[in-house]
């Protein structure tokens, strides 16, 4: 038989109102002894409150919606981990939606989450969102706070989560230049979906400032996946005809694919070609040789996005700050200096 609040009150020797207040964190006026008696019964009988009934009383669902483009992507899985870690500690549940890189599905999920009465929404997207979604983001009286993880593409006055991407790639390129590399390739994303222009800009700016001529053969487009890195690396190796000594990839997954392409070409990393990734994923340290990469704090970005949305729910009239995340070049074994 399911334990009720009335049963807990009887076993603890207190009133039903006392139990209700203590379970809903409104029991500050009660003594520690009273709280301990109630919580001891709750723990002993593994009591779980009726969530639906409580939400009808409190008018709160304690649920947050999150939309991501690809739950299988290492970056987004780490982002989700950061969101869940923050929310779970506060008793919020995450409703996760995977848009599979489909803009229409992304918008459909948005309205579905609103319909399901979530208290807030986190949208991780490379897209420019519809005016209606952005209006909900920017007006506090809409009732459903929205936090975007979007590389600051959508215009808003607060709540931006910005990574210093240009600086990160600039530092990586500079590290290669200081290691006497001049024939440095860059593998960028396919432009139809992601647009990581700050990463490409960091590469180009560093070449220009070091008087290294621009060569279009040293830039190739491919998908931000392991397979994309493999096909992109094969292409750039062919284009540069053995002259390229280093390759910067727009993410770590691309770098993983590039390793295989380099191996199949009969070359060695880093003796023949140095490789640098971007993201700082945990898997990058287990490549052989371990991957030098630009680390961005993906977990912290997710954690901060969750904090922002909860703050917007619980303190609706405060200004949500903009937070800038630094990058860090993690030097491992995939880069070799040229004598």
Coordinates of C-alpha atoms in Angstrom, one line a residue:
X1 CA 0.0 0.0 0.0
X2 CA 1.3 3.4 -0.9
X3 CA 2.3 5.6 2.0
X4 CA 0.4 8.9 2.2
X5 CA 1.2 12.2 4.0
X6 CA -1.5 11.3 6.5
X7 CA 0.4 8.0 7.3
X8 CA 3.6 9.9 7.7
X9 CA 2.0 12.3 10.1
X10 CA 0.6 9.4 12.2
X11 CA 3.9 7.6 12.4
X12 CA 5.8 10.7 13.2
X13 CA 3.3 12.0 15.7
X14 CA 2.7 15.3 14.0
X15 CA 0.0 17.0 12.0
X16 CA -0.6 16.6 8.3
X17 CA 0.1 20.3 7.8
X18 CA 3.5 19.9 9.5
X19 CA 4.5 17.0 7.2
X20 CA 3.3 19.0 4.1
X21 CA 5.3 22.1 5.0
X22 CA 8.5 20.1 5.8
X23 CA 8.3 18.1 2.5
X24 CA 7.8 21.3 0.5
X25 CA 10.7 23.1 2.2
X26 CA 8.4 25.4 4.1
X27 CA 9.3 24.0 7.5
X28 CA 11.7 26.5 8.8
X29 CA 9.6 27.3 11.8
X30 CA 9.7 23.7 13.0
X31 CA 12.4 22.4 15.4
X32 CA 15.2 20.1 14.2
X33 CA 13.7 17.3 16.2
X34 CA 10.3 17.6 14.4
X35 CA 12.0 17.7 11.0
X36 CA 14.1 14.7 11.9
X37 CA 11.1 12.6 13.0
X38 CA 9.3 13.4 9.7
X39 CA 12.3 12.8 7.5
X40 CA 13.2 9.5 9.3
X41 CA 9.7 8.1 8.4
X42 CA 10.1 9.3 4.8
X43 CA 13.5 7.6 4.5
X44 CA 12.4 4.4 6.3
X45 CA 9.4 3.9 4.0
X46 CA 11.0 5.3 0.9
X47 CA 8.2 7.8 0.5
X48 CA 7.8 9.4 -2.9
X49 CA 5.4 12.3 -3.3
X50 CA 2.6 12.2 -5.9
X51 CA 4.3 14.5 -8.4
X52 CA 1.2 15.2 -10.5
X53 CA -0.9 16.1 -7.4
X54 CA 1.8 18.3 -6.0
X55 CA 2.2 20.1 -9.4
X56 CA -1.5 20.8 -9.5
X57 CA -1.2 22.4 -6.0
X58 CA 2.0 24.3 -6.5
X59 CA 1.4 25.2 -10.2
X60 CA 4.9 24.0 -11.0
X61 CA 6.0 21.1 -13.1
X62 CA 9.7 21.2 -12.0
X63 CA 10.6 20.1 -15.5
X64 CA 12.9 21.8 -18.1
X65 CA 12.9 21.1 -21.8
X66 CA 16.1 20.8 -23.8
X67 CA 16.4 20.7 -27.6
X68 CA 19.7 19.6 -29.2
X69 CA 20.7 18.8 -32.8
X70 CA 22.3 15.4 -32.1
X71 CA 22.3 13.5 -28.9
X72 CA 25.0 11.1 -30.2
X73 CA 27.4 14.0 -30.8
X74 CA 30.2 13.9 -28.2
X75 CA 29.9 17.7 -27.7
X76 CA 26.2 17.6 -27.0
X77 CA 26.3 14.6 -24.8
X78 CA 28.8 16.5 -22.6
X79 CA 26.6 19.6 -22.7
X80 CA 23.6 17.6 -21.6
X81 CA 25.6 16.1 -18.7
X82 CA 26.3 19.6 -17.5
X83 CA 22.7 20.6 -17.7
X84 CA 21.5 17.4 -15.9
X85 CA 24.0 17.8 -13.1
X86 CA 22.8 21.2 -12.2
X87 CA 19.1 20.4 -12.6
X88 CA 19.1 17.1 -10.7
X89 CA 20.6 18.7 -7.7
X90 CA 17.6 21.0 -7.5
X91 CA 14.9 18.4 -8.1
X92 CA 14.2 19.4 -11.7
X93 CA 13.6 16.8 -14.4
X94 CA 15.0 17.2 -18.0
X95 CA 12.8 16.5 -21.0
X96 CA 15.3 15.9 -23.8
X97 CA 14.4 16.4 -27.5
X98 CA 16.7 15.4 -30.4
X99 CA 16.0 17.5 -33.5
X100 CA 18.4 15.5 -35.7
X101 CA 19.6 18.6 -37.4
X102 CA 16.0 19.3 -38.7
X103 CA 14.9 23.0 -38.3
X104 CA 11.2 22.1 -38.6
X105 CA 11.6 19.4 -35.9
X106 CA 13.4 21.9 -33.7
X107 CA 10.5 24.3 -33.9
X108 CA 7.9 21.5 -33.4
X109 CA 9.7 20.4 -30.2
X110 CA 9.6 24.0 -29.0
X111 CA 5.8 24.2 -29.2
X112 CA 5.4 20.6 -27.8
X113 CA 7.5 21.5 -24.7
X114 CA 5.4 24.7 -24.2
X115 CA 2.3 22.5 -24.5
X116 CA 3.7 20.1 -21.8
X117 CA 4.0 23.0 -19.4
X118 CA 7.8 22.9 -18.9
X119 CA 9.0 25.7 -16.7
X120 CA 11.9 26.6 -18.9
X121 CA 13.6 25.6 -22.2
X122 CA 17.3 25.3 -23.2
X123 CA 17.8 25.3 -27.0
X124 CA 21.3 24.2 -28.3
X125 CA 21.2 25.3 -32.0
X126 CA 23.3 26.6 -34.8
X127 CA 20.1 28.1 -36.4
X128 CA 18.7 31.5 -36.6
X129 CA 15.4 31.0 -34.7
X130 CA 12.0 32.2 -35.6
X131 CA 10.8 35.6 -34.5
X132 CA 8.2 34.0 -32.3
X133 CA 10.7 31.9 -30.4
X134 CA 13.0 34.9 -30.0
X135 CA 10.2 37.0 -28.8
X136 CA 9.6 34.4 -26.1
X137 CA 13.3 34.6 -25.3
X138 CA 13.4 38.3 -24.9
X139 CA 10.2 39.0 -23.0
X140 CA 10.0 38.2 -19.4
X141 CA 6.2 38.2 -19.2
X142 CA 5.8 35.2 -21.5
X143 CA 6.1 32.8 -18.6
X144 CA 8.6 30.3 -20.1
X145 CA 12.2 31.4 -19.9
X146 CA 14.4 30.2 -22.7
X147 CA 18.2 30.0 -22.7
X148 CA 20.1 29.5 -25.9
X149 CA 23.4 27.7 -26.6
X150 CA 23.8 29.1 -30.1
X151 CA 27.3 30.8 -30.3
X152 CA 25.5 34.1 -29.8
X153 CA 24.0 34.0 -33.3
X154 CA 20.5 35.0 -32.2
X155 CA 20.3 38.6 -31.1
X156 CA 19.4 39.2 -27.5
X157 CA 20.4 41.5 -24.7
X158 CA 21.2 39.0 -21.9
X159 CA 21.9 35.4 -21.2
X160 CA 24.5 34.8 -23.8
X161 CA 26.9 31.9 -23.4
X162 CA 30.0 32.8 -25.5
X163 CA 33.1 30.8 -26.1
X164 CA 36.4 32.5 -27.1
X165 CA 36.6 30.4 -30.3
X166 CA 38.7 32.8 -32.4
X167 CA 41.2 33.1 -29.6
X168 CA 41.4 29.4 -29.1
X169 CA 42.2 28.6 -32.8
X170 CA 44.5 31.6 -33.0
X171 CA 46.5 30.2 -30.1
X172 CA 46.6 26.8 -31.7
X173 CA 47.8 28.2 -35.1
X174 CA 50.4 30.3 -33.3
X175 CA 51.7 27.2 -31.5
X176 CA 52.2 25.6 -34.8
X177 CA 54.0 28.6 -36.3
X178 CA 56.3 28.8 -33.2
X179 CA 57.0 25.1 -33.9
X180 CA 58.3 26.2 -37.4
X181 CA 55.2 25.1 -39.4
X182 CA 54.2 27.3 -42.3
X183 CA 52.2 24.9 -44.4
X184 CA 49.3 24.6 -42.1
X185 CA 45.9 23.2 -43.2
X186 CA 42.5 23.9 -41.8
X187 CA 39.5 21.6 -41.9
X188 CA 36.3 23.7 -41.5
X189 CA 32.6 22.7 -41.2
X190 CA 30.2 22.3 -44.1
X191 CA 28.7 25.8 -44.4
X192 CA 25.1 24.8 -44.9
X193 CA 24.4 24.1 -41.2
X194 CA 27.1 24.9 -38.6
X195 CA 28.9 28.2 -39.2
X196 CA 31.9 28.2 -36.9
X197 CA 33.3 31.3 -38.6
X198 CA 35.2 32.4 -35.5
X199 CA 37.4 29.3 -35.6
X200 CA 38.3 29.9 -39.3
X201 CA 38.9 33.6 -38.5
X202 CA 41.4 32.7 -35.7
X203 CA 43.3 30.6 -38.2
X204 CA 43.4 33.2 -41.0
X205 CA 44.2 36.1 -38.6
X206 CA 47.2 34.2 -37.2
X207 CA 48.5 33.3 -40.7
X208 CA 48.2 37.0 -41.8
X209 CA 50.0 38.3 -38.7
X210 CA 52.9 35.9 -39.3
X211 CA 53.2 36.8 -43.0
X212 CA 52.1 33.3 -44.1
X213 CA 50.4 33.6 -47.5
X214 CA 46.8 32.4 -47.8
X215 CA 46.4 29.3 -50.0
X216 CA 42.9 27.9 -50.7
X217 CA 44.2 24.4 -51.1
X218 CA 45.0 24.4 -47.4
X219 CA 41.4 24.8 -46.4
X220 CA 38.8 22.1 -46.9
X221 CA 35.1 21.7 -45.9
X222 CA 33.7 18.6 -44.4
X223 CA 31.2 17.4 -41.8
X224 CA 31.8 17.7 -38.1
X225 CA 32.0 14.0 -37.6
X226 CA 34.6 11.2 -37.5
X227 CA 33.7 10.2 -41.1
X228 CA 33.7 13.9 -42.1
X229 CA 37.2 14.2 -40.7
X230 CA 38.4 11.1 -42.6
X231 CA 37.0 12.3 -46.0
X232 CA 38.1 15.9 -45.4
X233 CA 41.7 14.8 -44.5
X234 CA 42.0 12.6 -47.5
X235 CA 40.9 15.5 -49.7
X236 CA 43.3 18.1 -48.2
X237 CA 46.2 15.6 -48.3
X238 CA 45.6 15.2 -52.0
X239 CA 45.2 19.0 -52.6
X240 CA 48.4 19.9 -50.8
X241 CA 50.5 17.2 -52.5
X242 CA 52.7 16.3 -49.5
X243 CA 53.5 19.9 -48.6
X244 CA 51.2 20.3 -45.6
X245 CA 53.0 19.7 -42.3
X246 CA 50.2 20.5 -39.9
X247 CA 46.4 20.3 -39.9
X248 CA 43.9 22.1 -37.6
X249 CA 40.5 20.5 -37.3
X250 CA 37.3 22.3 -36.3
X251 CA 36.5 19.7 -33.7
X252 CA 38.0 16.6 -32.1
X253 CA 35.7 14.2 -34.0
X254 CA 37.1 15.5 -37.3
X255 CA 40.6 15.0 -35.9
X256 CA 39.8 11.4 -35.0
X257 CA 38.8 10.7 -38.6
X258 CA 41.9 12.6 -39.9
X259 CA 44.1 10.1 -37.9
X260 CA 42.8 7.2 -40.0
X261 CA 43.2 9.1 -43.3
X262 CA 46.9 10.0 -42.4
X263 CA 47.5 6.4 -41.5
X264 CA 46.1 5.1 -44.8
X265 CA 48.3 7.6 -46.7
X266 CA 51.3 5.9 -45.2
X267 CA 52.2 8.9 -43.0
X268 CA 52.8 9.2 -39.3
X269 CA 51.5 11.6 -36.6
X270 CA 53.3 13.8 -35.6
X271 CA 56.5 12.9 -37.5
X272 CA 55.0 13.7 -40.9
X273 CA 51.9 15.7 -40.0
X274 CA 50.9 17.4 -36.8
X275 CA 47.2 17.6 -35.9
X276 CA 45.3 19.8 -33.6
X277 CA 41.6 19.4 -32.7
X278 CA 39.0 21.6 -31.0
X279 CA 36.6 20.9 -28.0
X280 CA 38.9 19.0 -25.6
X281 CA 36.7 15.9 -25.5
X282 CA 37.7 13.2 -23.0
X283 CA 38.2 10.7 -25.8
X284 CA 40.9 12.9 -27.4
X285 CA 43.5 12.0 -24.8
X286 CA 43.1 8.3 -25.7
X287 CA 44.1 8.6 -29.3
X288 CA 47.6 7.4 -30.3
X289 CA 49.4 9.7 -30.2
X290 CA 47.2 11.7 -27.8
X291 CA 45.6 14.7 -29.5
X292 CA 46.7 18.3 -28.9
X293 CA 43.4 20.2 -28.8
X294 CA 41.7 23.5 -28.0
X295 CA 39.6 22.8 -24.9
X296 CA 36.3 24.5 -24.4
X297 CA 34.5 23.9 -21.1
X298 CA 31.5 22.0 -22.6
X299 CA 30.3 20.7 -19.3
X300 CA 30.5 24.1 -17.7
X301 CA 28.5 25.6 -20.6
X302 CA 25.7 23.2 -20.0
X303 CA 25.9 23.7 -16.2
X304 CA 25.7 27.5 -16.7
X305 CA 22.8 27.2 -19.2
X306 CA 20.8 25.2 -16.6
X307 CA 21.7 27.7 -13.9
X308 CA 20.5 30.6 -16.1
X309 CA 17.2 29.0 -16.8
X310 CA 16.5 28.1 -13.2
X311 CA 17.5 31.6 -12.1
X312 CA 15.0 33.0 -14.8
X313 CA 12.3 30.7 -13.4
X314 CA 12.8 31.4 -9.7
X315 CA 13.9 35.1 -10.0
X316 CA 11.9 36.2 -13.1
X317 CA 12.8 39.9 -12.9
X318 CA 16.6 39.7 -12.5
X319 CA 18.8 40.3 -15.5
X320 CA 20.5 37.1 -16.7
X321 CA 24.2 37.8 -17.3
X322 CA 26.3 37.1 -20.4
X323 CA 29.0 34.6 -19.6
X324 CA 32.2 34.3 -21.6
X325 CA 34.1 31.0 -21.5
X326 CA 37.8 30.9 -22.2
X327 CA 39.5 28.2 -24.2
X328 CA 42.8 26.5 -23.4
X329 CA 45.3 24.8 -25.6
X330 CA 46.0 21.3 -24.3
X331 CA 49.4 20.3 -25.6
X332 CA 49.8 16.6 -26.0
X333 CA 51.7 14.3 -28.4
X334 CA 50.2 15.1 -31.9
X335 CA 52.4 18.1 -32.7
X336 CA 56.1 18.0 -33.5
X337 CA 58.4 21.0 -34.0
X338 CA 60.1 21.2 -37.4
X339 CA 63.9 21.6 -37.1

